Coordinates of N, CA and C in Angstrom, one line a residue:
M1 N -108.5 -3.1 38.0 CA -109.6 -2.3 38.6 C -109.1 -0.9 38.9
L2 N -108.0 -0.8 39.6 CA -107.5 0.5 40.0 C -107.1 1.4 38.8
I3 N -106.7 0.8 37.7 CA -106.3 1.5 36.5 C -107.5 2.0 35.9
K4 N -108.5 1.2 35.8 CA -109.8 1.6 35.1 C -110.7 2.5 35.9
R5 N -110.5 2.4 37.2 CA -111.3 3.2 38.1 C -110.4 4.0 39.1
P6 N -109.7 5.0 38.6 CA -108.7 5.7 39.4 C -109.3 6.3 40.7
E7 N -110.6 6.5 40.8 CA -111.2 7.1 42.0 C -111.1 6.1 43.2
L8 N -110.8 4.9 42.9 CA -110.7 3.9 44.0 C -109.3 3.8 44.6
R9 N -108.3 4.5 44.0 CA -106.9 4.4 44.5 C -106.9 5.0 45.9
N10 N -107.6 6.2 46.1 CA -107.5 6.8 47.4 C -108.2 5.9 48.4
S11 N -109.2 5.2 48.0 CA -109.9 4.2 49.0 C -108.9 3.2 49.4
L12 N -108.1 2.7 48.5 CA -107.1 1.7 48.9 C -106.0 2.3 49.7
A13 N -105.5 3.5 49.4 CA -104.5 4.1 50.2 C -105.0 4.4 51.6
T14 N -106.2 4.8 51.8 CA -106.8 5.1 53.1 C -107.4 3.9 53.7
Q15 N -107.4 2.7 53.0 CA -107.9 1.5 53.5 C -109.4 1.6 53.8
D16 N -110.1 2.3 53.0 CA -111.6 2.4 53.0 C -112.2 1.3 52.1
L17 N -112.3 0.1 52.7 CA -112.7 -1.1 51.9 C -114.1 -1.0 51.5
A18 N -115.0 -0.3 52.2 CA -116.4 -0.2 51.8 C -116.5 0.5 50.5
A19 N -115.6 1.3 50.1 CA -115.7 2.0 48.8 C -115.3 1.1 47.6
L20 N -114.6 0.0 47.9 CA -114.2 -0.9 46.8 C -115.4 -1.8 46.4
P21 N -115.4 -2.3 45.2 CA -116.4 -3.3 44.8 C -116.4 -4.5 45.7
K22 N -117.6 -5.1 46.0 CA -117.7 -6.2 47.0 C -116.8 -7.3 46.7
E23 N -116.6 -7.7 45.4 CA -115.8 -8.8 45.0 C -114.4 -8.7 45.3
Y24 N -113.9 -7.5 45.6 CA -112.5 -7.2 45.9 C -112.2 -7.0 47.4
Q25 N -113.3 -6.8 48.2 CA -113.1 -6.4 49.6 C -112.4 -7.4 50.4
Q26 N -112.8 -8.7 50.2 CA -112.1 -9.8 51.0 C -110.6 -9.9 50.6
L27 N -110.3 -9.9 49.3 CA -109.0 -10.0 48.9 C -108.1 -8.8 49.5
V28 N -108.6 -7.6 49.4 CA -107.9 -6.5 49.9 C -107.7 -6.6 51.4
S29 N -108.8 -7.0 52.1 CA -108.7 -7.2 53.5 C -107.7 -8.2 53.9
D30 N -107.6 -9.3 53.2 CA -106.6 -10.3 53.4 C -105.2 -9.7 53.2
L31 N -105.0 -9.0 52.1 CA -103.7 -8.4 51.8 C -103.3 -7.4 52.9
L32 N -104.2 -6.7 53.5 CA -103.9 -5.7 54.5 C -103.4 -6.3 55.8
R33 N -103.8 -7.5 56.0 CA -103.4 -8.2 57.2 C -101.9 -8.8 57.1
Q34 N -101.4 -8.7 56.0 CA -100.0 -9.3 55.8 C -99.0 -8.3 56.3
A35 N -97.8 -8.8 56.7 CA -96.7 -7.9 57.1 C -96.3 -7.0 55.9
D36 N -95.9 -5.8 56.1 CA -95.5 -4.9 55.1 C -96.6 -4.6 54.1
S37 N -97.9 -4.7 54.5 CA -98.9 -4.5 53.5 C -98.9 -3.0 53.0
H38 N -98.6 -2.1 53.9 CA -98.6 -0.7 53.5 C -97.5 -0.4 52.4
L39 N -96.4 -1.1 52.6 CA -95.3 -1.0 51.6 C -95.8 -1.5 50.3
V40 N -96.4 -2.7 50.3 CA -96.9 -3.3 49.0 C -97.9 -2.4 48.4
I41 N -98.9 -1.9 49.2 CA -99.9 -1.0 48.6 C -99.3 0.3 48.0
N42 N -98.3 0.9 48.7 CA -97.7 2.1 48.2 C -96.9 1.7 46.9
Q43 N -96.3 0.6 46.8 CA -95.6 0.2 45.6 C -96.6 0.0 44.4
L44 N -97.7 -0.7 44.8 CA -98.7 -0.9 43.8 C -99.3 0.4 43.2
L45 N -99.6 1.3 44.1 CA -100.2 2.6 43.7 C -99.1 3.4 42.9
E46 N -97.9 3.3 43.3 CA -96.8 4.0 42.6 C -96.7 3.4 41.2
A47 N -96.7 2.1 41.0 CA -96.6 1.5 39.7 C -97.8 1.8 38.8
I48 N -99.0 1.9 39.4 CA -100.2 2.2 38.7 C -100.2 3.6 38.2
N49 N -99.7 4.5 39.0 CA -99.7 5.9 38.6 C -98.7 6.3 37.6
K50 N -97.7 5.4 37.3 CA -96.8 5.7 36.2 C -97.4 5.4 34.9
P51 N -97.1 6.2 33.8 CA -97.7 5.9 32.5 C -97.1 4.5 32.1
A52 N -98.0 3.6 31.8 CA -97.5 2.2 31.6 C -97.8 1.6 30.3
G53 N -98.5 2.4 29.4 CA -98.8 1.8 28.1 C -99.7 0.6 28.2
D54 N -99.2 -0.6 27.8 CA -100.0 -1.8 27.8 C -99.9 -2.6 29.1
Q55 N -99.2 -2.1 30.2 CA -99.0 -2.8 31.4 C -100.3 -3.0 32.2
D56 N -101.4 -2.3 31.8 CA -102.6 -2.4 32.6 C -103.5 -3.5 32.0
L57 N -103.1 -4.1 30.9 CA -103.9 -5.2 30.3 C -103.8 -6.5 31.0
L58 N -104.9 -7.0 31.5 CA -105.0 -8.3 32.1 C -106.0 -9.2 31.4
P59 N -105.9 -10.5 31.6 CA -106.9 -11.3 31.0 C -108.3 -11.0 31.5
R60 N -109.3 -11.2 30.7 CA -110.7 -10.9 31.0 C -111.1 -11.7 32.3
P61 N -112.2 -11.3 33.0 CA -112.7 -12.1 34.1 C -113.2 -13.4 33.6
R62 N -113.1 -14.4 34.5 CA -113.7 -15.7 34.1 C -115.2 -15.7 34.1
E63 N -115.8 -16.6 33.3 CA -117.2 -16.7 33.2 C -117.8 -17.9 33.9
T64 N -116.9 -18.9 34.3 CA -117.3 -20.1 34.9 C -116.6 -20.2 36.2
D65 N -117.0 -21.2 37.0 CA -116.4 -21.5 38.3 C -114.9 -21.9 38.1
L66 N -114.1 -21.5 39.1 CA -112.7 -21.8 39.2 C -112.6 -23.3 39.4
V67 N -111.6 -23.9 38.8 CA -111.3 -25.4 38.9 C -110.0 -25.6 39.7
Y68 N -110.0 -26.4 40.7 CA -108.8 -26.7 41.5 C -108.5 -28.2 41.2
K69 N -107.3 -28.5 40.8 CA -106.8 -29.8 40.5 C -105.5 -30.1 41.3
Y70 N -105.5 -31.1 42.1 CA -104.3 -31.5 42.9 C -103.8 -32.8 42.4
E71 N -102.5 -33.0 42.5 CA -102.0 -34.3 42.2 C -102.6 -35.3 43.1
E72 N -103.0 -36.5 42.6 CA -103.7 -37.5 43.3 C -105.0 -37.0 43.9
G73 N -105.5 -35.9 43.5 CA -106.8 -35.4 43.9 C -106.9 -35.0 45.4
N74 N -105.8 -34.7 46.0 CA -105.8 -34.4 47.4 C -105.4 -33.0 47.7
P75 N -106.4 -32.1 48.1 CA -106.1 -30.7 48.3 C -105.4 -30.5 49.7
Y76 N -105.4 -31.5 50.6 CA -104.8 -31.3 51.9 C -103.5 -32.0 52.1
K77 N -103.0 -32.5 51.0 CA -101.7 -33.3 51.1 C -100.6 -32.5 51.6
E78 N -100.4 -31.3 51.2 CA -99.3 -30.4 51.7 C -99.9 -29.2 52.5
I79 N -99.3 -29.0 53.6 CA -99.8 -27.9 54.5 C -99.7 -26.6 53.7
G80 N -100.8 -25.8 53.7 CA -100.8 -24.5 53.1 C -101.1 -24.4 51.6
L81 N -101.0 -25.5 50.9 CA -101.3 -25.5 49.4 C -102.7 -25.1 49.1
N82 N -103.6 -25.7 49.8 CA -105.1 -25.4 49.6 C -105.4 -24.0 49.8
T83 N -104.8 -23.4 50.9 CA -105.0 -22.0 51.3 C -104.4 -21.1 50.2
H84 N -103.2 -21.5 49.8 CA -102.6 -20.7 48.7 C -103.4 -20.7 47.4
F85 N -103.9 -21.8 47.1 CA -104.8 -21.9 45.9 C -106.1 -21.1 46.1
E86 N -106.6 -21.1 47.2 CA -107.9 -20.3 47.5 C -107.5 -18.8 47.4
R87 N -106.4 -18.4 47.8 CA -105.9 -17.0 47.7 C -105.8 -16.6 46.3
L88 N -105.1 -17.5 45.5 CA -104.9 -17.2 44.1 C -106.3 -17.2 43.3
G89 N -107.2 -18.0 43.8 CA -108.5 -18.1 43.1 C -109.3 -16.8 43.2
R90 N -108.9 -15.9 44.1 CA -109.6 -14.6 44.2 C -109.3 -13.7 43.0
F91 N -108.3 -14.0 42.2 CA -108.0 -13.2 41.0 C -108.9 -13.7 39.9
V92 N -109.7 -12.9 39.4 CA -110.8 -13.3 38.5 C -110.3 -13.7 37.1
F93 N -109.1 -13.5 36.8 CA -108.6 -13.9 35.5 C -108.0 -15.4 35.5
I94 N -108.1 -16.0 36.6 CA -107.6 -17.4 36.7 C -108.8 -18.4 36.6
T95 N -108.6 -19.4 35.7 CA -109.7 -20.4 35.5 C -109.4 -21.7 36.1
R96 N -108.2 -22.1 36.3 CA -107.8 -23.4 36.9 C -106.5 -23.3 37.5
L97 N -106.4 -23.9 38.7 CA -105.1 -24.0 39.4 C -104.9 -25.5 39.6
Q98 N -103.7 -25.9 39.2 CA -103.4 -27.4 39.1 C -102.0 -27.6 39.7
S99 N -101.9 -28.4 40.8 CA -100.6 -28.8 41.3 C -100.0 -29.8 40.3
Y100 N -98.7 -29.7 40.1 CA -98.1 -30.5 39.0 C -97.1 -31.6 39.6
R101 N -96.1 -31.1 40.3 CA -95.1 -32.0 40.8 C -94.4 -31.4 41.9
Y102 N -93.7 -32.2 42.7 CA -92.8 -31.8 43.7 C -91.4 -31.5 43.1
L103 N -90.8 -30.5 43.6 CA -89.4 -30.2 43.2 C -88.5 -31.3 43.9
T104 N -87.8 -32.1 43.2 CA -87.2 -33.2 43.8 C -85.8 -33.0 44.4
R105 N -85.1 -32.1 43.8 CA -83.7 -31.9 44.2 C -83.6 -31.1 45.5
N106 N -84.1 -29.9 45.5 CA -84.0 -29.0 46.7 C -85.3 -28.3 46.8
K107 N -85.6 -27.8 48.0 CA -86.7 -27.0 48.3 C -86.4 -25.6 47.7
A108 N -87.3 -24.9 47.1 CA -87.1 -23.6 46.5 C -86.8 -22.6 47.6
S109 N -86.0 -21.6 47.3 CA -85.7 -20.6 48.2 C -86.8 -19.6 48.5
Q110 N -87.7 -19.5 47.5 CA -88.8 -18.6 47.6 C -89.9 -18.9 46.6
D111 N -91.1 -18.5 47.0 CA -92.3 -18.7 46.1 C -92.2 -17.7 45.0
R112 N -92.7 -18.1 43.8 CA -92.7 -17.1 42.7 C -93.7 -17.7 41.6
I113 N -94.0 -16.8 40.7 CA -94.9 -17.1 39.6 C -94.2 -16.6 38.3
Q114 N -94.2 -17.4 37.3 CA -93.6 -17.0 36.0 C -94.4 -17.3 34.8
Y115 N -94.2 -16.6 33.8 CA -94.8 -16.8 32.5 C -94.4 -18.1 31.9
V116 N -95.4 -18.9 31.4 CA -95.1 -20.2 30.8 C -95.5 -20.1 29.3
S117 N -96.8 -19.7 29.1 CA -97.3 -19.6 27.7 C -98.4 -18.5 27.7
P118 N -99.0 -18.2 26.6 CA -100.0 -17.1 26.6 C -101.2 -17.3 27.4
D119 N -101.5 -18.6 27.8 CA -102.7 -18.8 28.7 C -102.3 -19.6 29.9
C120 N -101.0 -19.6 30.3 CA -100.6 -20.4 31.5 C -99.4 -19.7 32.1
L121 N -99.5 -19.7 33.5 CA -98.3 -19.3 34.3 C -97.9 -20.5 35.1
G122 N -96.7 -20.5 35.6 CA -96.2 -21.5 36.5 C -95.8 -20.9 37.8
G123 N -96.1 -21.6 38.9 CA -95.8 -21.1 40.2 C -95.1 -22.2 41.0
I124 N -94.4 -21.7 42.1 CA -93.8 -22.6 43.0 C -94.3 -22.2 44.4
F125 N -94.8 -23.2 45.1 CA -95.3 -23.0 46.5 C -94.4 -23.8 47.4
T126 N -93.9 -23.2 48.5 CA -93.0 -23.8 49.4 C -93.6 -23.7 50.8
N127 N -93.7 -24.9 51.5 CA -94.0 -24.8 52.9 C -92.8 -25.2 53.7
K128 N -92.9 -25.6 54.9 CA -91.7 -25.9 55.7 C -90.9 -27.1 55.2
E129 N -91.6 -28.0 54.5 CA -90.9 -29.3 54.2 C -90.6 -29.4 52.7
K130 N -91.5 -29.0 51.8 CA -91.4 -29.3 50.4 C -91.8 -28.1 49.5
S131 N -91.4 -28.2 48.2 CA -91.8 -27.2 47.2 C -92.6 -27.9 46.2
I132 N -93.6 -27.3 45.7 CA -94.5 -27.9 44.7 C -94.7 -26.9 43.6
Y133 N -94.5 -27.4 42.4 CA -94.7 -26.7 41.2 C -96.2 -26.8 40.8
Y134 N -96.8 -25.7 40.3 CA -98.2 -25.7 39.9 C -98.4 -24.8 38.7
Y135 N -99.5 -25.0 38.0 CA -99.9 -24.2 36.9 C -101.1 -23.3 37.2
I136 N -101.1 -22.1 36.6 CA -102.2 -21.2 36.7 C -102.7 -21.0 35.3
F137 N -103.9 -21.4 35.0 CA -104.5 -21.3 33.7 C -105.3 -20.0 33.7
L138 N -105.2 -19.2 32.6 CA -105.8 -17.9 32.4 C -107.0 -18.0 31.5
T139 N -107.8 -16.9 31.6 CA -109.1 -16.9 30.8 C -108.9 -16.7 29.3
E140 N -107.7 -16.3 28.9 CA -107.5 -16.1 27.5 C -106.1 -16.2 27.1
P141 N -105.8 -16.6 25.9 CA -104.4 -16.8 25.5 C -103.8 -15.5 24.9
N142 N -103.0 -14.7 25.7 CA -102.5 -13.5 25.2 C -101.2 -13.3 26.0
Q143 N -100.1 -13.3 25.3 CA -98.7 -13.2 25.9 C -98.6 -12.0 26.8
L144 N -98.9 -10.8 26.3 CA -98.8 -9.6 27.1 C -99.6 -9.6 28.4
K145 N -100.9 -10.1 28.2 CA -101.8 -10.1 29.4 C -101.3 -11.2 30.4
A146 N -100.7 -12.3 29.9 CA -100.2 -13.3 30.8 C -99.0 -12.8 31.6
Q147 N -98.1 -12.1 30.9 CA -96.9 -11.5 31.5 C -97.3 -10.4 32.6
N148 N -98.3 -9.6 32.2 CA -98.8 -8.7 33.2 C -99.5 -9.4 34.4
A149 N -100.2 -10.4 34.2 CA -100.8 -11.2 35.3 C -99.7 -11.8 36.2
A150 N -98.6 -12.3 35.6 CA -97.5 -12.8 36.4 C -96.9 -11.7 37.3
R151 N -96.7 -10.5 36.7 CA -96.2 -9.3 37.4 C -97.1 -8.9 38.6
L152 N -98.4 -8.9 38.3 CA -99.4 -8.5 39.3 C -99.4 -9.5 40.4
L153 N -99.4 -10.8 40.1 CA -99.4 -11.8 41.2 C -98.1 -11.8 42.0
N154 N -97.0 -11.6 41.4 CA -95.8 -11.5 42.1 C -95.7 -10.3 43.0
L155 N -96.2 -9.2 42.5 CA -96.2 -8.0 43.3 C -97.2 -8.1 44.5
T156 N -98.4 -8.6 44.2 CA -99.4 -8.7 45.2 C -99.1 -9.8 46.3
L157 N -98.7 -10.9 45.8 CA -98.5 -12.0 46.7 C -97.1 -12.1 47.4
Y158 N -96.1 -11.6 46.7 CA -94.7 -11.8 47.2 C -93.9 -10.5 47.2
D159 N -94.5 -9.4 46.9 CA -93.9 -8.1 47.0 C -92.7 -8.0 46.0
K160 N -92.9 -8.7 44.9 CA -91.9 -8.7 43.8 C -92.6 -8.3 42.5
G161 N -92.1 -7.4 41.8 CA -92.7 -6.9 40.6 C -92.3 -7.6 39.3
G162 N -91.3 -8.4 39.4 CA -90.8 -9.1 38.2 C -91.7 -10.1 37.6
G163 N -91.7 -10.2 36.3 CA -92.6 -11.2 35.7 C -91.8 -12.5 35.3
F164 N -90.5 -12.5 35.6 CA -89.6 -13.7 35.3 C -89.6 -14.0 33.8

């Protein structure tokens, strides 16, 4: 959105949420409440302002409702997983979020998202006790767009720009 509508960049930098499209206001408001949000916003704006070629390509917005699938159908099994999925669901290029399995050997040292296939990303969610691997299904199969989506999610959610 910020690449296609550069006039909104100043609104984000000044935290003028009313100038943003309604569908993004809650997401940006949630992001601004996080620690180091100003640092993340500045990094995002800096990355956007660089000539990026095809880095601005993301999967198209979804046309149907988002689907949540949890192992054993239980969204409240692990503390924080449901909230994490709801946060991810605000990204309009995601069609389905599906928890897959627990990491059995050790708890992951950090949450992250990585490219799996042209229409799927993989993520790791960690709470105080366990780490859970999950899938993020995208609206279209396109390797470049999926890699860009992974970079955007890592930067936005975890303050990491890498796409893994």
